[in-house]
Amino acid sequence: MQLLKFGTSLVLRVCRILISRKKEKRWAETYLANLESEADANLPTDTAKKIVNAYSIYLPMVIDAFTQVDGRHTSLDEKKRILQYFVCSTTFDDFTDNNELTQEQLNEISFGYSAYQPQTVQERLFLYCHVKLKQFVKDQTGYSHATHALFQAQVDSGKQTDPTIPDDELFRITIEKGAYSVLLCSFYMEDGMLSDRWQECWFQLGAIIQLTNDLFDIWKDVRDGFQTLPVRTKDADQLYLTFTEMVDKLEGLIDNLPVPDSRKWKFRMNMMSICSFSDMAIQQLRAIQQEHGKMPELNTLPRKALIIDMEKIGNIWHCMRFTYQRCRK
């Protein structure tokens, strides 16, 4: 009976995500164009595509999961704010990754924006959305802490180009960069998701999502000499234990959410399906380690060994099995 319940719920979730993603992509393209018109800032096509794609994946997988466990649907205003968030996060990533702004300019555009004079369309649209989001937020103290912490993590991520970065510093940057990125979204939701129990859940999920991103980017990061936890690992089994502890903590936080058990179970399934991607990627690293007797230098491996192919039936099955095993506890 439990397997049937799980299978039915999973199939429905996948169908909803696929349908929703196409729908949200069309909506995001229209709303982003409206924002560009309002701010008089037409983004480069590739930047606009990154924003729309990120939003159309994130909204059905993460945001809708949180509103559903809260017993409601994501509102139109929430969707608008989440897209504005992705405008800010995507353009800010470009500012840092492409060295478009100095650290002083990054600080000014983030926290001294009333006096900042934008020089590009990206800066202008970033400021426009950044101000709109801040004006909505009700918990300004908590929001200030989260934005400053994320800013510092983003700045500190520049250290990841240094092969001598200490392991504990790399771990801190990884956790904080992902955790605070996702935590920010909680401030853009309607009332009811700002308690510690909810925010701890957003925070922990963000840390796991960052690890997932790093696992899926491992080939590119190895090639570029960018240090991440997966790139740095000398023991895939230890990385697996670290990941398992992170997932266990998320499950404990889900158990403590003030919602009925029926909603909690569906939310657990939604969250574990996200976590399953990391588990699948780590198992691939563990297989490499077993094959070589130890973890080899990753830059000696062919691209095929490090790329995660989500179209493989075996990988899809792995994610389903992981999610089911976590949900039947």
Tab-separated table of C-alpha atoms in Angstrom:
chain	number	residue	atom	x	y	z
A	1	MET	CA	0.000	0.000	0.000
A	2	GLN	CA	2.801	2.402	0.897
A	3	LEU	CA	4.619	1.611	-2.352
A	4	LEU	CA	1.428	2.297	-4.321
A	5	LYS	CA	0.923	5.576	-2.468
A	6	PHE	CA	4.508	6.582	-3.125
A	7	GLY	CA	4.399	5.600	-6.798
A	8	THR	CA	1.168	7.474	-7.421
A	9	SER	CA	2.406	10.583	-5.607
A	10	LEU	CA	5.735	10.540	-7.431
A	11	VAL	CA	4.164	10.171	-10.868
A	12	LEU	CA	1.756	13.015	-10.131
A	13	ARG	CA	4.613	15.184	-8.880
A	14	VAL	CA	6.715	14.583	-11.985
A	15	CYS	CA	3.755	15.354	-14.244
A	16	ARG	CA	2.952	18.534	-12.319
A	17	ILE	CA	6.559	19.708	-12.518
A	18	LEU	CA	6.805	19.055	-16.258
A	19	ILE	CA	3.529	20.828	-16.981
A	20	SER	CA	4.230	23.645	-14.548
A	21	ARG	CA	7.729	24.227	-15.863
A	22	LYS	CA	6.483	24.930	-19.392
A	23	LYS	CA	3.702	27.141	-18.092
A	24	GLU	CA	5.971	29.054	-15.720
A	25	LYS	CA	8.588	29.527	-18.412
A	26	ARG	CA	6.067	31.271	-20.662
A	27	TRP	CA	4.820	33.388	-17.779
A	28	ALA	CA	8.363	34.291	-16.704
A	29	GLU	CA	9.312	35.442	-20.190
A	30	THR	CA	6.339	37.811	-20.223
A	31	TYR	CA	6.846	39.134	-16.706
A	32	LEU	CA	10.589	39.584	-17.190
A	33	ALA	CA	9.864	41.634	-20.307
A	34	ASN	CA	7.524	43.788	-18.203
A	35	LEU	CA	10.232	44.308	-15.590
A	36	GLU	CA	12.727	45.261	-18.289
A	37	SER	CA	10.258	47.788	-19.659
A	38	GLU	CA	9.523	49.252	-16.215
A	39	ALA	CA	13.228	49.601	-15.430
A	40	ASP	CA	14.186	50.622	-18.972
A	41	ALA	CA	16.763	47.849	-18.969
A	42	ASN	CA	16.728	45.211	-21.695
A	43	LEU	CA	18.951	42.340	-20.639
A	44	PRO	CA	21.221	40.410	-22.999
A	45	THR	CA	19.398	37.366	-24.360
A	46	ASP	CA	21.629	34.827	-22.607
A	47	THR	CA	21.122	36.523	-19.224
A	48	ALA	CA	17.351	36.610	-19.694
A	49	LYS	CA	17.355	32.915	-20.605
A	50	LYS	CA	19.323	32.023	-17.477
A	51	ILE	CA	16.827	33.894	-15.309
A	52	VAL	CA	13.792	32.287	-16.927
A	53	ASN	CA	15.269	28.780	-16.865
A	54	ALA	CA	16.320	29.043	-13.223
A	55	TYR	CA	12.897	30.344	-12.210
A	56	SER	CA	10.959	27.730	-14.193
A	57	ILE	CA	12.880	24.898	-12.495
A	58	TYR	CA	12.970	26.353	-9.001
A	59	LEU	CA	9.356	27.430	-8.678
A	60	PRO	CA	7.669	24.018	-9.178
A	61	MET	CA	10.375	22.049	-7.364
A	62	VAL	CA	11.010	24.260	-4.335
A	63	ILE	CA	8.559	27.135	-3.961
A	64	ASP	CA	5.444	25.126	-4.794
A	65	ALA	CA	6.598	22.413	-2.388
A	66	PHE	CA	6.739	24.932	0.458
A	67	THR	CA	3.375	26.503	-0.314
A	68	GLN	CA	1.730	23.084	-0.701
A	69	VAL	CA	2.931	21.940	2.706
A	70	ASP	CA	1.506	25.226	3.996
A	71	GLY	CA	-1.850	24.135	2.568
A	72	ARG	CA	-2.141	26.578	-0.317
A	73	HIS	CA	-0.983	27.445	-3.824
A	74	THR	CA	1.808	29.849	-4.706
A	75	SER	CA	0.262	33.267	-5.265
A	76	LEU	CA	0.869	35.453	-8.302
A	77	ASP	CA	2.630	38.049	-6.155
A	78	GLU	CA	4.925	35.369	-4.742
A	79	LYS	CA	5.785	34.257	-8.264
A	80	LYS	CA	6.641	37.829	-9.186
A	81	ARG	CA	8.937	38.192	-6.204
A	82	ILE	CA	10.676	34.887	-6.912
A	83	LEU	CA	11.367	35.981	-10.481
A	84	GLN	CA	12.690	39.292	-9.161
A	85	TYR	CA	14.918	37.263	-6.853
A	86	PHE	CA	16.341	35.366	-9.823
A	87	VAL	CA	16.962	38.630	-11.640
A	88	CYS	CA	19.042	39.719	-8.652
A	89	SER	CA	20.837	36.412	-8.096
A	90	THR	CA	21.658	35.868	-11.775
A	91	THR	CA	22.945	39.373	-12.421
A	92	PHE	CA	24.889	39.394	-9.142
A	93	ASP	CA	26.555	36.117	-10.129
A	94	ASP	CA	27.609	37.778	-13.371
A	95	PHE	CA	28.958	40.775	-11.460
A	96	THR	CA	31.182	38.481	-9.382
A	97	ASP	CA	31.996	35.630	-11.778
A	98	ASN	CA	32.944	37.971	-14.615
A	99	ASN	CA	34.660	40.528	-12.351
A	100	GLU	CA	32.310	43.201	-13.667
A	101	LEU	CA	32.249	45.077	-10.349
A	102	THR	CA	34.830	45.622	-7.640
A	103	GLN	CA	34.115	44.473	-4.092
A	104	GLU	CA	33.455	48.080	-3.129
A	105	GLN	CA	30.953	48.439	-5.971
A	106	LEU	CA	29.306	45.135	-5.038
A	107	ASN	CA	28.871	46.363	-1.486
A	108	GLU	CA	27.475	49.684	-2.659
A	109	ILE	CA	24.977	48.214	-5.123
A	110	SER	CA	23.824	45.749	-2.452
A	111	PHE	CA	23.594	47.960	0.617
A	112	GLY	CA	24.184	51.567	-0.458
A	113	TYR	CA	21.937	51.367	-3.474
A	114	SER	CA	20.165	54.694	-2.894
A	115	ALA	CA	23.334	56.493	-3.969
A	116	TYR	CA	24.557	53.952	-6.511
A	117	GLN	CA	24.628	55.048	-10.136
A	118	PRO	CA	24.129	52.012	-12.407
A	119	GLN	CA	26.325	51.882	-15.470
A	120	THR	CA	24.806	48.893	-17.288
A	121	VAL	CA	21.345	47.480	-17.951
A	122	GLN	CA	22.161	44.556	-15.661
A	123	GLU	CA	22.963	46.904	-12.795
A	124	ARG	CA	19.822	48.940	-13.443
A	125	LEU	CA	17.517	45.914	-13.414
A	126	PHE	CA	19.299	44.440	-10.391
A	127	LEU	CA	18.677	47.644	-8.443
A	128	TYR	CA	15.069	47.862	-9.587
A	129	CYS	CA	14.236	44.340	-8.391
A	130	HIS	CA	16.448	44.543	-5.306
A	131	VAL	CA	14.583	47.613	-4.050
A	132	LYS	CA	11.156	46.115	-4.816
A	133	LEU	CA	11.992	42.980	-2.854
A	134	LYS	CA	13.385	44.853	0.120
A	135	GLN	CA	10.307	47.063	0.280
A	136	PHE	CA	8.085	43.980	0.572
A	137	VAL	CA	10.037	42.229	3.331
A	138	LYS	CA	8.443	42.477	6.763
A	139	ASP	CA	11.306	41.119	8.864
A	140	GLN	CA	13.934	43.679	7.944
A	141	THR	CA	16.314	42.584	10.716
A	142	GLY	CA	16.346	38.948	9.649
A	143	TYR	CA	16.543	39.942	6.002
A	144	SER	CA	19.499	42.215	6.639
A	145	HIS	CA	21.348	39.393	8.377
A	146	ALA	CA	20.632	36.962	5.535
A	147	THR	CA	21.596	39.377	2.754
A	148	HIS	CA	24.831	40.390	4.470
A	149	ALA	CA	25.724	36.738	5.136
A	150	LEU	CA	25.021	35.800	1.521
A	151	PHE	CA	27.012	38.778	0.275
A	152	GLN	CA	30.006	37.707	2.354
A	153	ALA	CA	29.720	34.109	1.156
A	154	GLN	CA	29.574	35.296	-2.455
A	155	VAL	CA	32.646	37.467	-1.960
A	156	ASP	CA	34.458	34.675	-0.134
A	157	SER	CA	33.687	32.274	-2.976
A	158	GLY	CA	36.439	34.067	-4.865
A	159	LYS	CA	38.812	32.093	-2.641
A	160	GLN	CA	37.652	28.930	-4.405
A	161	THR	CA	40.064	29.671	-7.224
A	162	ASP	CA	42.898	29.121	-4.731
A	163	PRO	CA	43.950	25.438	-4.570
A	164	THR	CA	45.318	26.011	-1.049
A	165	ILE	CA	41.995	27.107	0.465
A	166	PRO	CA	41.559	25.221	3.780
A	167	ASP	CA	38.937	22.473	3.847
A	168	ASP	CA	36.957	24.050	6.690
A	169	GLU	CA	36.813	27.385	4.873
A	170	LEU	CA	35.660	25.665	1.693
A	171	PHE	CA	32.950	23.838	3.632
A	172	ARG	CA	31.750	27.069	5.274
A	173	ILE	CA	31.558	28.934	1.978
A	174	THR	CA	29.692	26.056	0.321
A	175	ILE	CA	27.100	25.797	3.074
A	176	GLU	CA	26.543	29.519	3.522
A	177	LYS	CA	26.435	30.341	-0.177
A	178	GLY	CA	23.706	27.796	-0.823
A	179	ALA	CA	21.846	28.067	2.467
A	180	TYR	CA	21.458	31.836	2.519
A	181	SER	CA	20.550	31.919	-1.181
A	182	VAL	CA	17.545	29.692	-0.557
A	183	LEU	CA	16.742	31.247	2.816
A	184	LEU	CA	16.205	34.617	1.140
A	185	CYS	CA	13.188	33.182	-0.668
A	186	SER	CA	11.401	32.632	2.632
A	187	PHE	CA	11.297	36.400	3.144
A	188	TYR	CA	9.449	36.822	-0.158
A	189	MET	CA	6.614	34.482	0.791
A	190	GLU	CA	3.303	35.445	2.356
A	191	ASP	CA	2.995	35.558	6.143
A	192	GLY	CA	3.510	32.305	7.995
A	193	MET	CA	6.934	31.090	6.876
A	194	LEU	CA	9.205	33.272	8.965
A	195	SER	CA	9.313	31.183	12.137
A	196	ASP	CA	12.584	29.486	13.054
A	197	ARG	CA	11.252	26.036	12.187
A	198	TRP	CA	10.374	27.069	8.652
A	199	GLN	CA	13.532	29.070	8.063
A	200	GLU	CA	15.785	26.284	9.310
A	201	CYS	CA	14.191	24.063	6.684
A	202	TRP	CA	14.831	26.581	3.883
A	203	PHE	CA	18.404	27.023	5.116
A	204	GLN	CA	19.224	23.315	5.232
A	205	LEU	CA	17.698	22.661	1.834
A	206	GLY	CA	19.835	25.449	0.385
A	207	ALA	CA	23.013	23.839	1.678
A	208	ILE	CA	22.050	20.547	0.023
A	209	ILE	CA	21.151	22.258	-3.251
A	210	GLN	CA	24.567	23.935	-3.327
A	211	LEU	CA	26.273	20.573	-2.858
A	212	THR	CA	24.109	19.181	-5.658
A	213	ASN	CA	25.112	22.010	-7.979
A	214	ASP	CA	28.779	21.421	-7.182
A	215	LEU	CA	28.431	17.700	-7.855
A	216	PHE	CA	26.807	18.299	-11.224
A	217	ASP	CA	29.428	20.925	-12.138
A	218	ILE	CA	32.373	18.763	-11.132
A	219	TRP	CA	33.778	18.329	-14.641
A	220	LYS	CA	33.671	22.059	-15.369
A	221	ASP	CA	35.131	22.936	-11.967
A	222	VAL	CA	37.980	20.433	-12.335
A	223	ARG	CA	38.745	21.837	-15.766
A	224	ASP	CA	38.676	25.428	-14.489
A	225	GLY	CA	40.617	24.736	-11.291
A	226	PHE	CA	37.676	25.828	-9.128
A	227	GLN	CA	37.696	24.281	-5.657
A	228	THR	CA	34.489	22.666	-4.376
A	229	LEU	CA	33.786	19.905	-1.885
A	230	PRO	CA	33.413	17.259	-4.638
A	231	VAL	CA	36.536	18.468	-6.474
A	232	ARG	CA	38.552	18.521	-3.254
A	233	THR	CA	37.357	15.196	-1.829
A	234	LYS	CA	39.903	12.451	-1.312
A	235	ASP	CA	37.336	10.023	0.067
A	236	ALA	CA	33.944	9.680	-1.595
A	237	ASP	CA	32.704	7.600	1.337
A	238	GLN	CA	33.361	10.512	3.693
A	239	LEU	CA	31.582	12.875	1.316
A	240	TYR	CA	28.645	10.474	1.377
A	241	LEU	CA	28.590	10.531	5.185
A	242	THR	CA	28.638	14.333	5.175
A	243	PHE	CA	25.753	14.400	2.719
A	244	THR	CA	23.802	11.810	4.724
A	245	GLU	CA	24.146	13.919	7.861
A	246	MET	CA	22.812	16.922	5.949
A	247	VAL	CA	19.798	14.958	4.715
A	248	ASP	CA	19.141	13.484	8.162
A	249	LYS	CA	19.091	17.002	9.581
A	250	LEU	CA	16.640	18.147	6.905
A	251	GLU	CA	14.360	15.218	7.693
A	252	GLY	CA	14.419	16.117	11.367
A	253	LEU	CA	13.466	19.685	10.531
A	254	ILE	CA	10.598	18.460	8.353
A	255	ASP	CA	9.332	16.321	11.229
A	256	ASN	CA	9.137	19.446	13.401
A	257	LEU	CA	7.098	21.540	10.971
A	258	PRO	CA	3.720	22.633	12.406
A	259	VAL	CA	1.599	20.959	9.710
A	260	PRO	CA	-0.543	17.786	9.471
A	261	ASP	CA	1.315	14.517	8.881
A	262	SER	CA	-0.332	14.021	5.484
A	263	ARG	CA	1.147	17.268	4.162
A	264	LYS	CA	4.423	16.544	5.904
A	265	TRP	CA	4.768	13.203	4.092
A	266	LYS	CA	4.272	14.801	0.679
A	267	PHE	CA	6.726	17.549	1.567
A	268	ARG	CA	9.279	14.956	2.658
A	269	MET	CA	8.875	13.216	-0.691
A	270	ASN	CA	9.362	16.515	-2.529
A	271	MET	CA	12.483	17.350	-0.538
A	272	MET	CA	13.968	13.861	-0.773
A	273	SER	CA	13.486	13.841	-4.536
A	274	ILE	CA	15.690	16.949	-4.637
A	275	CYS	CA	18.253	15.315	-2.351
A	276	SER	CA	18.289	12.206	-4.536
A	277	PHE	CA	20.306	14.018	-7.207
A	278	SER	CA	23.213	14.508	-4.799
A	279	ASP	CA	23.042	10.911	-3.657
A	280	MET	CA	23.142	9.677	-7.238
A	281	ALA	CA	26.157	11.855	-8.083
A	282	ILE	CA	28.046	10.814	-4.951
A	283	GLN	CA	27.430	7.148	-5.731
A	284	GLN	CA	29.085	7.765	-9.092
A	285	LEU	CA	32.152	9.135	-7.281
A	286	ARG	CA	32.132	6.163	-4.899
A	287	ALA	CA	32.103	3.808	-7.887
A	288	ILE	CA	35.130	5.617	-9.330
A	289	GLN	CA	36.901	5.288	-5.991
A	290	GLN	CA	36.137	1.569	-5.771
A	291	GLU	CA	37.338	0.990	-9.317
A	292	HIS	CA	40.705	2.651	-8.646
A	293	GLY	CA	41.164	1.478	-5.068
A	294	LYS	CA	41.258	5.118	-3.947
A	295	MET	CA	39.977	8.428	-5.220
A	296	PRO	CA	42.137	9.291	-8.239
A	297	GLU	CA	43.106	12.799	-9.257
A	298	LEU	CA	39.931	13.919	-10.979
A	299	ASN	CA	41.792	15.854	-13.667
A	300	THR	CA	43.167	12.523	-14.924
A	301	LEU	CA	39.688	11.164	-15.642
A	302	PRO	CA	37.829	11.544	-18.939
A	303	ARG	CA	34.865	13.888	-19.126
A	304	LYS	CA	32.473	10.954	-19.464
A	305	ALA	CA	33.443	9.642	-16.029
A	306	LEU	CA	32.435	12.863	-14.266
A	307	ILE	CA	29.377	13.972	-16.218
A	308	ILE	CA	25.998	13.124	-14.667
A	309	ASP	CA	23.612	11.776	-17.299
A	310	MET	CA	20.063	12.240	-16.021
A	311	GLU	CA	18.628	10.466	-19.052
A	312	LYS	CA	20.091	7.130	-17.989
A	313	ILE	CA	17.408	4.767	-16.758
A	314	GLY	CA	19.741	3.611	-13.995
A	315	ASN	CA	20.150	7.152	-12.681
A	316	ILE	CA	16.418	7.817	-12.780
A	317	TRP	CA	15.781	4.558	-10.940
A	318	HIS	CA	18.424	5.445	-8.353
A	319	CYS	CA	16.683	8.739	-7.578
A	320	MET	CA	13.306	7.020	-7.253
A	321	ARG	CA	14.723	4.334	-4.970
A	322	PHE	CA	16.495	6.870	-2.751
A	323	THR	CA	13.332	8.952	-2.406
A	324	TYR	CA	11.199	5.915	-1.589
A	325	GLN	CA	13.627	4.600	1.010
A	326	ARG	CA	13.734	7.978	2.725
A	327	CYS	CA	9.953	8.364	2.680
A	328	ARG	CA	9.105	4.954	4.107
A	329	LYS	CA	10.977	5.557	7.366
